[in-house]
Short mmCIF file of C-alpha atoms in Angstrom, two decimals:
data_model
loop_
_atom_site.label_atom_id
_atom_site.label_comp_id
_atom_site.label_asym_id
_atom_site.label_seq_id
_atom_site.Cartn_x
_atom_site.Cartn_y
_atom_site.Cartn_z
CA UNK A 21 2.99 -14.58 1.14
CA UNK A 22 -0.28 -12.79 1.81
CA UNK A 23 -3.04 -12.62 -0.79
CA UNK A 24 -6.21 -10.57 -1.25
CA UNK A 25 -9.01 -10.63 -3.77
CA UNK A 26 -10.84 -7.56 -5.02
CA UNK A 27 -14.14 -7.70 -6.91
CA UNK A 28 -14.99 -4.64 -8.99
CA UNK A 29 -18.63 -4.83 -10.09
CA UNK A 30 -19.39 -1.11 -10.28
CA UNK A 31 -18.74 1.19 -13.24
CA UNK A 32 -18.06 4.26 -11.09
CA UNK A 33 -14.51 5.61 -11.46
CA UNK A 34 -14.67 6.29 -7.70
CA UNK A 35 -15.09 2.56 -7.04
CA UNK A 36 -12.14 1.81 -9.28
CA UNK A 37 -10.08 4.41 -7.41
CA UNK A 38 -10.89 2.76 -4.07
CA UNK A 39 -10.03 -0.68 -5.46
CA UNK A 40 -6.74 0.58 -6.92
CA UNK A 41 -5.82 2.38 -3.70
CA UNK A 42 -6.31 -0.87 -1.81
CA UNK A 43 -4.42 -2.81 -4.48
CA UNK A 44 -1.43 -0.45 -4.45
CA UNK A 45 -1.36 -0.53 -0.65
CA UNK A 46 -1.34 -4.33 -0.71
CA UNK A 47 1.52 -4.37 -3.22
CA UNK A 48 3.53 -2.06 -0.96
CA UNK A 49 3.16 -4.79 1.69
CA UNK A 50 4.31 -7.48 -0.77
CA UNK A 51 0.78 -8.91 -0.90
CA UNK A 52 -0.50 -10.74 -3.96
CA UNK A 53 -3.63 -9.12 -5.44
CA UNK A 54 -6.27 -10.69 -7.67
CA UNK A 55 -8.79 -8.20 -9.09
CA UNK A 56 -11.92 -9.61 -10.70
CA UNK A 57 -13.83 -7.22 -12.98
CA UNK A 58 -17.42 -8.33 -13.49
CA UNK A 59 -20.82 -6.91 -14.44
CA UNK A 60 -20.65 -3.09 -14.70
CA UNK A 61 -17.08 -3.12 -13.37
CA UNK A 62 -15.92 -4.80 -16.57
CA UNK A 63 -16.34 -1.43 -18.33
CA UNK A 64 -13.13 -0.23 -16.61
CA UNK A 65 -11.18 -2.65 -18.80
CA UNK A 66 -12.57 -1.45 -22.12
CA UNK A 67 -10.28 0.01 -24.76
CA UNK A 68 -10.45 3.75 -25.31
CA UNK A 69 -10.89 6.97 -23.39
CA UNK A 70 -12.65 6.68 -20.04
CA UNK A 71 -15.19 9.18 -18.71
CA UNK A 72 -14.04 10.65 -15.39
CA UNK A 73 -16.49 13.57 -15.28
CA UNK A 74 -18.20 12.01 -12.23
CA UNK A 75 -15.02 12.49 -10.18
CA UNK A 76 -13.71 15.71 -11.76
CA UNK A 77 -13.85 17.64 -8.44
CA UNK A 78 -11.80 14.89 -6.77
CA UNK A 79 -9.26 14.93 -9.58
CA UNK A 80 -8.99 18.70 -9.32
CA UNK A 81 -8.41 18.30 -5.57
CA UNK A 82 -5.43 16.05 -6.28
CA UNK A 83 -6.80 12.52 -6.38
CA UNK A 84 -4.94 10.45 -8.99
CA UNK A 85 -6.85 9.37 -12.08
CA UNK A 86 -8.06 5.83 -11.30
CA UNK A 87 -7.31 4.67 -14.84
CA UNK A 88 -3.70 5.84 -14.47
CA UNK A 89 -3.66 3.98 -11.15
CA UNK A 90 -4.90 0.82 -12.90
CA UNK A 91 -2.20 1.14 -15.57
CA UNK A 92 0.51 1.55 -12.93
CA UNK A 93 -0.93 -1.25 -10.77
CA UNK A 94 -0.65 -3.76 -13.61
CA UNK A 95 2.66 -2.43 -14.98
CA UNK A 96 4.41 -2.26 -11.60
CA UNK A 97 2.81 -5.24 -9.88
CA UNK A 98 4.52 -7.98 -11.85
CA UNK A 99 3.76 -11.49 -10.63
CA UNK A 100 1.88 -10.14 -7.62
CA UNK A 101 -0.98 -8.77 -9.78
CA UNK A 102 -3.69 -10.59 -11.68
CA UNK A 103 -6.55 -8.67 -13.29
CA UNK A 104 -9.37 -10.84 -14.53
CA UNK A 105 -12.05 -9.93 -17.07
CA UNK A 106 -15.15 -12.01 -16.36
CA UNK A 107 -15.92 -14.15 -19.40
CA UNK A 108 -19.51 -14.78 -18.26
CA UNK A 109 -20.17 -11.03 -18.23
CA UNK A 110 -18.52 -10.68 -21.64
CA UNK A 111 -20.88 -13.32 -22.99
CA UNK A 112 -23.97 -11.80 -21.34
CA UNK A 113 -23.19 -8.33 -22.69
CA UNK A 114 -22.19 -9.80 -26.07
CA UNK A 115 -18.85 -8.00 -25.91
CA UNK A 116 -15.85 -9.27 -27.82
CA UNK A 117 -12.61 -9.98 -25.95
CA UNK A 118 -10.97 -7.62 -28.44
CA UNK A 119 -12.90 -4.74 -26.80
CA UNK A 120 -10.93 -5.33 -23.58
CA UNK A 121 -7.65 -3.48 -23.03
CA UNK A 122 -4.84 -6.06 -22.97
CA UNK A 123 -2.53 -3.60 -21.21
CA UNK A 124 -4.58 -3.81 -18.00
CA UNK A 125 -6.09 -7.30 -18.35
CA UNK A 126 -3.90 -10.25 -17.45
CA UNK A 127 -6.52 -13.00 -17.64
CA UNK A 128 -9.98 -13.92 -18.94
CA UNK A 129 -11.93 -16.29 -16.68
CA UNK A 130 -15.27 -16.98 -15.07
CA UNK A 131 -16.44 -16.97 -11.47
CA UNK A 132 -15.39 -20.57 -10.80
CA UNK A 133 -11.78 -19.73 -11.64
CA UNK A 134 -11.90 -16.61 -9.47
CA UNK A 135 -13.25 -18.62 -6.54
CA UNK A 136 -10.50 -21.22 -6.92
CA UNK A 137 -7.81 -18.54 -7.01
CA UNK A 138 -9.08 -16.59 -3.97
CA UNK A 139 -9.57 -19.75 -1.93
CA UNK A 140 -6.19 -19.05 -0.34
CA UNK A 141 -6.81 -15.29 0.01
CA UNK A 142 -6.69 -13.72 3.44
CA UNK A 143 -9.56 -11.37 2.53
CA UNK A 144 -11.82 -10.49 -0.40
CA UNK A 145 -13.13 -6.94 -0.91
CA UNK A 146 -15.90 -5.68 -3.19
CA UNK A 147 -16.16 -2.28 -4.88
#
């Protein structure tokens, strides 16, 4: 089985959309996907309504909402999907794990765990 890693370290919904597009494409090819949310990217996993005003013109032009894409990615991906909330970033920002949306977060771990898990990945992408 093929495997890719994706690092999301940017809080832009556009970056999340690119990561989710790649993730969905990989799933369509039966490729395992590990997505590591760290630094500003961790904000995509927070509970509550997400601000998509930055990409409103893209949404109006027909681009799917990246947060809907994230929901579907986790819900439909099954065992092929792992989404990781960086525990080091949580500690640095003094955020509680309860602030993270369990519906789209499958694991809490630090960089060492991510590196171990992507050791067998064919490629790692960053958004």
